[in-house]
mmCIF file of C-alpha atoms in Angstrom:
data_model
loop_
_atom_site.group_PDB
_atom_site.id
_atom_site.type_symbol
_atom_site.label_atom_id
_atom_site.label_comp_id
_atom_site.label_asym_id
_atom_site.label_seq_id
_atom_site.Cartn_x
_atom_site.Cartn_y
_atom_site.Cartn_z
ATOM 1 C CA ASN A 1 -9.482 -14.012 3.251
ATOM 2 C CA ALA A 2 -12.381 -11.974 4.266
ATOM 3 C CA SER A 3 -12.413 -13.224 7.762
ATOM 4 C CA TYR A 4 -10.442 -11.193 10.287
ATOM 5 C CA ASP A 5 -10.645 -13.990 13.236
ATOM 6 C CA ARG A 6 -7.270 -13.318 14.034
ATOM 7 C CA SER A 7 -7.777 -10.351 16.050
ATOM 8 C CA HIS A 8 -10.089 -8.187 18.089
ATOM 9 C CA SER A 9 -10.984 -5.079 20.199
ATOM 10 C CA HIS A 10 -10.664 -3.207 16.736
ATOM 11 C CA GLU A 11 -10.585 0.782 16.905
ATOM 12 C CA VAL A 12 -10.138 3.701 14.124
ATOM 13 C CA PRO A 13 -7.690 6.051 15.290
ATOM 14 C CA ASN A 14 -8.897 9.668 15.091
ATOM 15 C CA LEU A 15 -5.327 10.213 13.361
ATOM 16 C CA CYS A 16 -5.021 9.630 9.101
ATOM 17 C CA ARG A 17 -2.662 10.544 6.777
ATOM 18 C CA LEU A 18 -2.883 13.399 3.882
ATOM 19 C CA ALA A 19 -0.195 12.311 1.400
ATOM 20 C CA MET A 20 0.684 13.739 -2.092
ATOM 21 C CA MET A 21 3.201 11.806 -4.619
ATOM 22 C CA PRO A 22 5.251 14.042 -7.169
ATOM 23 C CA GLY A 23 4.207 13.542 -10.806
ATOM 24 C CA THR A 24 7.848 12.799 -11.233
ATOM 25 C CA GLY A 25 8.560 8.849 -12.097
ATOM 26 C CA ALA A 26 7.634 8.482 -7.715
ATOM 27 C CA THR A 27 7.281 5.131 -6.191
ATOM 28 C CA TYR A 28 6.716 3.188 -3.032
ATOM 29 C CA ARG A 29 8.540 0.161 -2.693
ATOM 30 C CA PRO A 30 7.133 -2.971 -1.600
ATOM 31 C CA HIS A 31 6.325 -3.373 2.103
ATOM 32 C CA ARG A 32 3.623 -4.431 4.560
ATOM 33 C CA ASP A 33 1.692 -1.850 6.571
ATOM 34 C CA ALA A 34 2.264 -3.646 9.851
ATOM 35 C CA THR A 35 4.417 -5.483 11.709
ATOM 36 C CA ILE A 36 4.604 -8.161 14.547
ATOM 37 C CA TYR A 37 8.377 -8.894 14.534
ATOM 38 C CA SER A 38 9.531 -8.419 18.638
ATOM 39 C CA VAL A 39 12.635 -6.198 19.817
ATOM 40 C CA TRP A 40 15.036 -10.019 19.719
ATOM 41 C CA GLU A 41 14.134 -9.805 15.688
ATOM 42 C CA LEU A 42 14.158 -6.464 15.379
ATOM 43 C CA GLY A 43 16.833 -4.825 17.809
ATOM 44 C CA ILE A 44 15.745 -2.233 20.333
ATOM 45 C CA VAL A 45 16.131 0.912 17.624
ATOM 46 C CA GLY A 46 14.208 -1.213 14.604
ATOM 47 C CA TRP A 47 11.738 -2.525 17.700
ATOM 48 C CA LEU A 48 11.030 1.782 18.429
ATOM 49 C CA LYS A 49 10.792 2.955 15.244
ATOM 50 C CA ALA A 50 8.335 -0.365 14.132
ATOM 51 C CA ARG A 51 5.937 0.557 17.676
ATOM 52 C CA GLY A 52 2.761 2.760 15.951
ATOM 53 C CA TYR A 53 2.866 -0.184 12.871
ATOM 54 C CA GLN A 54 2.817 -3.267 15.742
ATOM 55 C CA ARG A 55 -0.680 -2.805 16.200
ATOM 56 C CA ARG A 56 -2.438 -2.360 12.468
ATOM 57 C CA VAL A 57 -4.603 -4.949 10.921
ATOM 58 C CA LEU A 58 -6.276 -2.947 8.143
ATOM 59 C CA THR A 59 -5.391 -0.448 6.043
ATOM 60 C CA SER A 60 -7.323 1.780 3.945
ATOM 61 C CA ILE A 61 -6.582 4.469 0.913
ATOM 62 C CA LEU A 62 -9.330 6.444 0.128
ATOM 63 C CA TYR A 63 -7.900 8.238 -3.458
ATOM 64 C CA LEU A 64 -8.403 11.992 -4.201
ATOM 65 C CA ASN A 65 -7.620 12.022 -8.221
ATOM 66 C CA LYS A 66 -9.715 12.858 -10.926
ATOM 67 C CA GLU A 67 -11.755 10.684 -11.314
ATOM 68 C CA ASP A 68 -10.970 9.364 -14.907
ATOM 69 C CA TRP A 69 -7.148 9.281 -13.801
ATOM 70 C CA GLY A 70 -4.596 8.797 -16.669
ATOM 71 C CA HIS A 71 -7.117 8.174 -19.253
ATOM 72 C CA ASP A 72 -5.301 9.942 -22.224
ATOM 73 C CA ASP A 73 -2.899 8.811 -24.809
ATOM 74 C CA THR A 74 0.232 10.012 -23.131
ATOM 75 C CA ILE A 75 0.581 7.319 -20.769
ATOM 76 C CA VAL A 76 1.256 3.260 -22.005
ATOM 77 C CA GLU A 77 2.028 0.434 -19.972
ATOM 78 C CA ASN A 78 5.390 -1.374 -20.903
ATOM 79 C CA ASP A 79 6.172 -4.962 -21.232
ATOM 80 C CA ALA A 80 6.347 -4.768 -16.892
ATOM 81 C CA ASN A 81 3.085 -3.611 -16.627
ATOM 82 C CA GLN A 82 4.463 -0.765 -15.516
ATOM 83 C CA LYS A 83 2.653 2.987 -16.511
ATOM 84 C CA THR A 84 5.103 5.333 -18.102
ATOM 85 C CA ARG A 85 5.163 8.364 -20.197
ATOM 86 C CA GLY A 86 4.188 8.209 -23.522
ATOM 87 C CA ALA A 87 5.401 9.593 -26.701
ATOM 88 C CA ARG A 88 3.598 12.867 -26.246
ATOM 89 C CA ASP A 89 4.687 15.159 -23.341
ATOM 90 C CA GLY A 90 1.862 16.406 -20.101
ATOM 91 C CA GLY A 91 -1.400 14.049 -19.224
ATOM 92 C CA GLU A 92 -1.137 12.107 -16.302
ATOM 93 C CA GLY A 93 -1.046 8.452 -14.837
ATOM 94 C CA GLY A 94 0.723 6.099 -13.388
ATOM 95 C CA GLY A 95 0.952 5.834 -9.628
ATOM 96 C CA CYS A 96 -1.263 2.112 -9.964
ATOM 97 C CA LEU A 97 -1.197 0.371 -6.288
ATOM 98 C CA ARG A 98 -0.053 -2.865 -6.424
ATOM 99 C CA LEU A 99 -1.017 -5.871 -4.480
ATOM 100 C CA HIS A 100 0.693 -9.259 -4.057
ATOM 101 C CA PRO A 101 -2.173 -10.408 -2.138
ATOM 102 C CA ASP A 102 -0.932 -14.483 -2.098
ATOM 103 C CA ALA A 103 2.907 -13.502 -1.254
ATOM 104 C CA GLU A 104 4.738 -15.310 1.268
ATOM 105 C CA ALA A 105 5.398 -13.646 4.752
ATOM 106 C CA SER A 106 9.317 -13.631 4.318
ATOM 107 C CA ASP A 107 8.955 -12.535 0.134
ATOM 108 C CA ASN A 108 9.619 -8.772 0.565
ATOM 109 C CA VAL A 109 9.357 -8.496 -2.995
ATOM 110 C CA GLY A 110 6.333 -9.916 -4.598
ATOM 111 C CA GLU A 111 8.192 -12.874 -6.482
ATOM 112 C CA THR A 112 6.159 -15.725 -4.330
ATOM 113 C CA SER A 113 2.743 -14.521 -5.445
ATOM 114 C CA SER A 114 1.769 -17.126 -6.970
ATOM 115 C CA GLY A 115 -1.793 -16.105 -8.466
ATOM 116 C CA GLY A 116 0.359 -12.686 -10.090
ATOM 117 C CA HIS A 117 -0.610 -9.536 -9.000
ATOM 118 C CA VAL A 118 -3.597 -6.916 -8.613
ATOM 119 C CA ASP A 119 -2.885 -3.115 -9.907
ATOM 120 C CA VAL A 120 -5.340 -0.577 -8.604
ATOM 121 C CA ARG A 121 -5.862 2.672 -10.816
ATOM 122 C CA PRO A 122 -6.034 5.870 -8.357
ATOM 123 C CA ASN A 123 -9.159 7.226 -9.602
ATOM 124 C CA GLY A 124 -10.661 9.439 -7.599
ATOM 125 C CA GLY A 125 -13.340 7.899 -4.807
ATOM 126 C CA THR A 126 -11.739 4.508 -5.050
ATOM 127 C CA LEU A 127 -11.472 3.137 -1.751
ATOM 128 C CA VAL A 128 -9.025 -0.082 -1.371
ATOM 129 C CA ILE A 129 -9.240 -2.059 2.076
ATOM 130 C CA PHE A 130 -6.781 -4.745 2.447
ATOM 131 C CA ASP A 131 -4.960 -6.543 5.468
ATOM 132 C CA ALA A 132 -2.536 -4.467 6.763
ATOM 133 C CA LYS A 133 -0.249 -7.621 7.994
ATOM 134 C CA ASP A 134 -0.332 -10.143 5.221
ATOM 135 C CA VAL A 135 -0.608 -7.829 2.059
ATOM 136 C CA LEU A 136 2.381 -7.095 0.463
ATOM 137 C CA HIS A 137 1.828 -3.576 -1.505
ATOM 138 C CA GLU A 138 3.575 -1.185 -3.586
ATOM 139 C CA VAL A 139 2.774 1.918 -5.989
ATOM 140 C CA LEU A 140 3.873 1.958 -9.147
ATOM 141 C CA PRO A 141 5.935 5.360 -11.075
ATOM 142 C CA THR A 142 3.741 8.481 -10.994
ATOM 143 C CA PHE A 143 3.596 11.109 -13.232
ATOM 144 C CA GLY A 144 0.634 13.276 -12.028
ATOM 145 C CA ASP A 145 0.694 14.376 -8.593
ATOM 146 C CA ARG A 146 -1.445 11.452 -6.559
ATOM 147 C CA LEU A 147 -3.345 12.538 -3.556
ATOM 148 C CA THR A 148 -4.242 10.193 -1.018
ATOM 149 C CA ILE A 149 -6.332 9.672 2.775
ATOM 150 C CA THR A 150 -4.493 6.653 4.281
ATOM 151 C CA SER A 151 -6.155 5.215 7.938
ATOM 152 C CA TRP A 152 -5.916 2.178 9.687
ATOM 153 C CA VAL A 153 -7.914 -0.154 11.903
ATOM 154 C CA VAL A 154 -5.717 -1.033 14.496
ATOM 155 C CA GLY A 155 -6.026 -3.929 17.017
ATOM 156 C CA ASP A 156 -4.710 -6.822 18.537
ATOM 157 C CA HIS A 157 -3.494 -9.683 16.261
ATOM 158 C CA ARG A 158 -4.105 -13.669 17.030
ATOM 159 C CA ALA A 159 -1.564 -15.924 15.873
#
């Protein structure tokens, strides 16, 4: 889905978000970065809170961590494909961005993602760009301070 014919008049705002997730097992629940729901669907308070997200078309995330994030033996992968602390103390890792690229619009946890999921390791210098409205995503448990700069391209959504 590399075609963005569903939107036009794209802009890149002058603001971006610099974020640090602490390495304490912090996560970010599954979500999408844009909403197109009406005031009738969200209620007036929900709609006012979501106004800043309504025009997001693309999400871009740049990782500012070490280039070899988590490449040591203190991080192991468990049965649920999540990164967890290994037998030794110390080290960094986890914090993968999990994308559910083909999850249905009504799916808020990734259960309908027939093609499975894609995990992106937050290696420093990695840039990830995805559809803000359609791609369900989450952050797996983080065991090292995870640094990112996030920006959104905004535009008018077409049906």
